[in-house]
Structure formats: structure tokens, C-alpha cells
């Protein structure tokens, strides 16, 4: 029951994000772009059906919520959120720098809890308005931590899952404390090409760091995000934010992105979704990870469809011609 409830939470928020991207961009994006977003949503649903089969196999297995390790995970996540909050909102280091430093620190000093610490850091990427009430920050961290523990067996290997859970936590907290997210002006079309290039580059670099240097996913993502933020003259520039988003796509496992070509496809999809969601949910924590999560899940379904077409029709046609 607990596992099924977590799956439903993922499904609800993912569906809501896709709906918001389409409805919120009706007046700004082309018809072709809106159709593509709708198709991406349908492929996401297709992949959900596959993931649900895995969930059903585990439903009869008891979920142990009282394990001491779960408490340590929750404390690590809340600690990561607290440290990032100080770095971001009190020391003014900026979202990307604060989250990256927290992620690297967690990966170096507390490797077993690095993912939880990194996930917590995304909660604190939310703006001060959302956390104007201290209880809102605590609630967002606890909801995210609970979801992190309960969904450990869900959506394994997809990039952006940590950020997606942080988005769920901050969204629920903002709703309960009546601190709605802002909606900004859409991105200028002049930014589309630079955003595509940096997202593809950052995603591929993150994946490369893991593949060639055998870095863990948290270290690779945080290191790539930190480096790009330091090298860019404006650490809060949209290019830096987009690059950080792409590093979460690069955290995808080898089972979900088997080749660099597949990862390239996922980064392109990430760029499209990033542009669509850029003006929405401003000030939320975890939005970047949520974007990467939608891209990797729906993108995996698209890739599987393309592979099926290739093996079913193209190879068969070649065999007949020969």
C-alpha cells in the first residue's frame, strides 16, 4: 500500500507538470512544440505502465519504516537542506553553487548518504518567499525525506529523481502555507540555441565523468554544475541553471541510457522541456531535477519505441531485400 501510494504521488505530480507545460505555453510555443510536449506526456504514461509492473511484484513485500537507517537517511536529507539553505539564503552563494557544494561535501564525507544529502539540497533551492515561514521549510524537507525513503524501489536509474521528490515536497509545503510559485515571462527565442548547446554539453560531460573516471552520480553532477557555475561570469544566469538541470539527466544509469547516442537524445528532450517549464513554478525547489526526470522517463519510452521500429521493420526489410 505504501509503495503504491508513492507511485501515485509520482504519477500525479508528473502529470501535473506536463499539463502545466502545455497549458502555460499555449500562447507562447508553436503548435508543433505543444504537440511534442503532449506526445512526451503520452510516452511518460507508457513508461509508467512498465514501471507499475515492477511495483506490483513488490506490493506484497512489507515496507520496513522503522529501520535505523531510514532515520539516518531522513536526518541526512534534512541536514543537506539546512546546509544549503545557509549557503544559499544567508551567505548568498546562489542556488547552483550552494547545492553543488553540499552535494560534493556529502559525496566526500558521507558517501552512504550522499544521495539523500543532495536531494535535501534541492529543497533549499526554493526562494525565500516559499520558506518565509520556518515551518514551511521543515515540512518541505520532511515530506521530501519521507518520499525519498518510501520510493527507494521506484524509478531506479532515472536522472532527476532526487529533484523530482524535492519538487513534490516544496510544492506541497507551498500549497499548505499559501506561498504560491511565481510565473515569469517566457524565455526569448534567442536563448533557445545556447540553452540546447549547454544542456547537451553538461549532460554528456556528467555521463562521461561517470563512465571514464568512475565517479558516482552525485559527485559527477555536483562537480559539473560547480565547474560551470564558477567559469560563468554570472552564477545565477539561465545558462548556468540549464547546465545544472542537464547534469541531473547525466545521472541516468547505464540501464536507462545504454549509449552516448541515447544520452544525447535524452539531453535534447531535456532542453525542450526546460524551455517549456522555464517560466513556470519560479522559486520552487527541485524543478530542475523534475524536468530531467520527466525527460529521462518519457525519453526512455521513446527510445524503446524507436528500437522496436528499427528491429521490427527496418531490419526485416533489409533481410527481405537481401
XYZ file of C-alpha atoms in Angstrom:
322
model
C 0.000 0.000 0.000
C 2.821 2.390 0.909
C 4.686 1.651 -2.317
C 1.548 2.091 -4.409
C 0.834 5.430 -2.715
C 4.337 6.668 -3.525
C 3.876 5.598 -7.124
C 0.603 7.542 -7.297
C 2.328 10.664 -5.937
C 4.960 10.425 -8.664
C 2.252 9.897 -11.272
C 0.151 12.844 -10.081
C 2.957 15.390 -9.969
C 4.448 14.236 -13.277
C 1.029 14.545 -14.941
C 0.522 17.958 -13.383
C 3.890 19.148 -14.680
C 3.154 18.022 -18.221
C -0.303 19.639 -18.058
C 1.207 22.900 -16.781
C 3.858 22.952 -19.504
C 1.202 22.593 -22.204
C -1.475 24.852 -20.718
C 1.013 27.500 -19.576
C 2.644 27.807 -23.000
C -0.394 27.788 -25.303
C 0.164 31.445 -26.180
C 3.957 31.240 -26.433
C 5.097 27.996 -28.060
C 4.372 26.808 -31.569
C 1.709 24.207 -32.258
C 4.409 21.686 -33.121
C 6.122 22.264 -29.758
C 2.866 21.852 -27.864
C 2.098 18.636 -29.741
C 5.573 17.339 -28.918
C 5.006 18.085 -25.224
C 1.731 16.181 -25.403
C 3.433 13.239 -27.101
C 6.159 13.276 -24.441
C 3.449 13.079 -21.802
C 1.892 10.085 -23.519
C 5.239 8.303 -23.661
C 5.698 9.090 -19.977
C 2.397 7.319 -19.285
C 3.560 4.403 -21.418
C 6.690 4.077 -19.316
C 4.615 4.343 -16.152
C 2.824 1.155 -17.142
C 6.165 -0.638 -17.372
C 7.291 0.698 -14.008
C 3.961 -0.305 -12.462
C 4.605 -3.926 -13.378
C 7.764 -3.776 -11.272
C 5.831 -2.170 -8.426
C 3.145 -4.856 -8.442
C 5.797 -7.511 -7.887
C 6.850 -5.767 -4.669
C 3.439 -4.855 -3.242
C 3.223 -7.991 -1.093
C 6.634 -7.367 0.397
C 6.481 -5.481 3.725
C 7.989 -1.998 3.785
C 10.141 -1.569 6.888
C 9.740 2.003 8.083
C 11.338 1.619 11.494
C 14.822 0.709 10.369
C 17.537 2.891 11.996
C 18.980 3.519 8.546
C 15.762 5.257 7.482
C 16.105 7.697 10.360
C 19.706 8.395 9.338
C 18.570 8.990 5.755
C 15.938 11.456 6.931
C 18.447 13.290 9.122
C 20.962 13.415 6.259
C 18.374 14.837 3.871
C 17.187 17.477 6.346
C 20.817 18.271 7.127
C 21.583 18.729 3.431
C 18.603 21.048 3.113
C 19.682 23.055 6.159
C 23.300 23.455 4.999
C 22.206 24.500 1.514
C 19.705 26.957 2.997
C 22.509 28.674 4.905
C 24.832 28.734 1.892
C 22.094 29.922 -0.458
C 19.909 32.283 1.529
C 22.190 33.525 4.306
C 25.632 33.516 2.702
C 24.318 34.370 -0.777
C 26.276 31.766 -2.721
C 23.481 31.232 -5.274
C 21.350 28.143 -5.843
C 23.685 26.176 -8.095
C 26.839 26.865 -6.094
C 25.161 26.070 -2.775
C 23.605 22.824 -3.982
C 26.774 21.692 -5.788
C 28.987 22.313 -2.762
C 26.572 20.482 -0.490
C 26.421 17.569 -2.924
C 30.201 17.331 -3.179
C 30.564 17.556 0.589
C 28.045 14.780 1.077
C 29.718 12.566 -1.535
C 33.125 13.058 0.100
C 32.314 12.928 3.815
C 29.129 10.814 3.931
C 29.192 8.673 0.819
C 26.475 6.283 2.006
C 24.049 9.189 2.418
C 25.241 11.363 -0.470
C 22.037 10.926 -2.480
C 19.871 11.947 0.486
C 22.040 14.997 1.199
C 21.986 16.031 -2.454
C 18.209 15.573 -2.566
C 17.855 17.792 0.501
C 19.950 20.491 -1.129
C 17.348 20.807 -3.889
C 14.666 21.647 -1.336
C 16.657 24.721 -0.314
C 16.929 25.940 -3.893
C 13.391 27.277 -3.356
C 13.118 31.042 -2.921
C 12.761 32.873 0.406
C 9.078 33.576 -0.258
C 8.248 29.870 -0.151
C 10.120 29.480 3.128
C 9.059 32.762 4.729
C 7.593 30.588 7.469
C 10.257 28.305 9.032
C 7.657 25.565 9.401
C 7.270 25.542 5.622
C 10.954 24.688 5.213
C 10.777 21.929 7.830
C 7.628 20.460 6.285
C 9.082 20.512 2.756
C 12.215 18.721 4.000
C 10.255 16.083 5.915
C 7.879 15.385 3.016
C 10.818 15.056 0.652
C 12.621 12.797 3.114
C 9.584 10.584 3.559
C 9.136 10.284 -0.185
C 12.857 9.530 -0.586
C 12.590 6.608 1.846
C 9.290 5.236 0.582
C 10.230 5.410 -3.113
C 13.646 3.779 -2.847
C 12.447 0.915 -5.062
C 10.665 3.131 -7.596
C 12.046 4.531 -10.861
C 15.555 3.249 -10.283
C 18.241 4.674 -12.550
C 16.313 7.632 -13.947
C 18.029 11.011 -13.858
C 16.397 13.792 -11.869
C 14.505 11.585 -9.420
C 16.068 13.360 -6.426
C 14.979 16.761 -7.679
C 11.525 15.475 -8.548
C 10.997 14.416 -4.933
C 12.222 17.816 -3.722
C 9.751 19.482 -6.085
C 6.912 17.403 -4.604
C 7.951 18.399 -1.081
C 8.252 22.121 -1.759
C 5.060 22.169 -3.834
C 3.001 20.590 -1.051
C 4.550 22.899 1.559
C 3.893 25.999 -0.549
C 0.302 24.883 -1.060
C -0.327 24.317 2.649
C 1.320 27.601 3.670
C -0.245 29.536 0.778
C 3.038 30.654 -0.772
C 2.362 30.108 -4.474
C 5.116 29.858 -7.053
C 5.607 32.719 -9.480
C 5.075 32.682 -13.239
C 7.622 34.622 -15.310
C 7.783 35.870 -18.861
C 8.661 33.127 -21.385
C 12.264 32.778 -22.475
C 13.401 34.727 -25.510
C 13.778 32.537 -28.636
C 17.306 33.959 -28.940
C 18.243 31.827 -25.926
C 16.998 28.549 -27.377
C 20.175 27.592 -29.262
C 22.601 28.440 -26.394
C 20.360 26.531 -23.989
C 20.278 23.478 -26.237
C 24.058 23.525 -26.590
C 24.847 23.926 -22.889
C 22.293 21.305 -21.837
C 23.664 18.764 -24.297
C 27.225 19.594 -23.241
C 26.602 19.450 -19.472
C 24.571 16.253 -19.687
C 27.185 14.498 -21.802
C 30.049 15.679 -19.566
C 28.320 14.372 -16.443
C 27.742 10.996 -18.069
C 31.348 10.998 -19.341
C 32.737 11.688 -15.865
C 30.897 8.648 -14.560
C 31.836 6.449 -17.490
C 35.538 7.267 -17.844
C 36.516 8.291 -14.297
C 34.053 6.003 -12.493
C 32.645 8.840 -10.403
C 29.392 8.249 -8.598
C 26.313 10.053 -9.911
C 26.195 12.678 -7.150
C 29.865 13.610 -7.479
C 29.708 13.827 -11.273
C 26.611 16.030 -11.258
C 27.775 18.328 -8.460
C 31.277 18.658 -9.925
C 29.987 19.506 -13.396
C 27.464 22.004 -12.022
C 30.021 23.651 -9.743
C 32.613 23.958 -12.516
C 30.211 25.579 -14.980
C 28.907 27.957 -12.296
C 32.451 29.042 -11.388
C 33.532 29.507 -15.006
C 30.496 31.585 -15.971
C 30.721 35.276 -15.008
C 27.132 35.184 -13.668
C 26.482 32.232 -11.390
C 22.723 32.792 -11.484
C 22.488 33.093 -15.280
C 19.888 30.967 -17.082
C 22.732 29.181 -18.907
C 24.209 28.017 -15.590
C 20.779 26.934 -14.347
C 20.148 24.992 -17.569
C 23.543 23.301 -17.317
C 22.813 22.222 -13.751
C 19.496 20.781 -14.917
C 21.329 18.772 -17.575
C 23.716 17.271 -15.029
C 20.702 15.516 -13.494
C 19.927 13.958 -16.855
C 23.560 12.833 -16.917
C 22.964 10.970 -13.634
C 20.888 8.400 -15.529
C 22.123 4.836 -15.142
C 23.612 2.647 -17.852
C 20.437 0.574 -17.850
C 18.363 3.641 -18.760
C 20.815 5.211 -21.218
C 22.931 2.449 -22.711
C 24.952 4.521 -25.183
C 26.108 8.094 -25.677
C 23.670 8.341 -28.574
C 20.779 7.531 -26.257
C 22.024 10.048 -23.720
C 22.279 12.676 -26.456
C 18.619 12.059 -27.241
C 17.711 12.450 -23.555
C 19.612 15.736 -23.284
C 17.811 17.120 -26.339
C 14.491 16.195 -24.759
C 15.652 17.812 -21.511
C 16.364 21.049 -23.399
C 12.866 21.078 -24.890
C 11.216 20.511 -21.525
C 13.489 23.039 -19.822
C 12.398 25.769 -22.224
C 8.749 24.811 -21.732
C 8.909 24.900 -17.935
C 11.355 27.819 -17.520
C 8.670 30.440 -16.874
C 6.586 28.178 -14.615
C 6.960 27.328 -10.911
C 9.584 30.010 -10.378
C 11.026 29.821 -6.898
C 10.360 26.131 -6.400
C 12.927 23.665 -5.185
C 13.675 20.645 -7.343
C 12.183 21.998 -10.569
C 15.383 21.324 -12.497
C 15.543 17.720 -11.330
C 11.851 17.249 -12.037
C 12.458 18.429 -15.606
C 15.298 15.931 -16.047
C 13.152 13.186 -14.525
C 10.315 13.758 -16.989
C 12.821 13.821 -19.845
C 14.584 10.589 -18.898
C 11.408 8.616 -18.182
C 9.496 9.697 -21.297
C 12.716 9.628 -23.331
C 13.380 6.016 -22.348
C 9.924 5.084 -23.647
C 10.606 6.935 -26.909
C 13.943 5.204 -27.354
C 12.374 1.800 -26.744
C 9.761 2.581 -29.385
C 12.433 3.617 -31.890
C 14.426 0.465 -31.172
C 11.292 -1.643 -31.656
C 10.618 0.031 -35.016
C 14.225 -0.498 -36.040
C 14.273 -4.198 -35.204
C 10.746 -4.954 -36.373
C 10.559 -3.106 -39.673
C 13.925 -1.801 -40.838
C 15.944 -4.978 -40.183
C 13.171 -7.179 -41.535
C 13.013 -5.089 -44.706
C 16.784 -5.410 -45.160
C 16.531 -9.184 -44.723
C 13.825 -9.374 -47.377
C 15.838 -7.219 -49.781
C 18.876 -9.425 -49.337
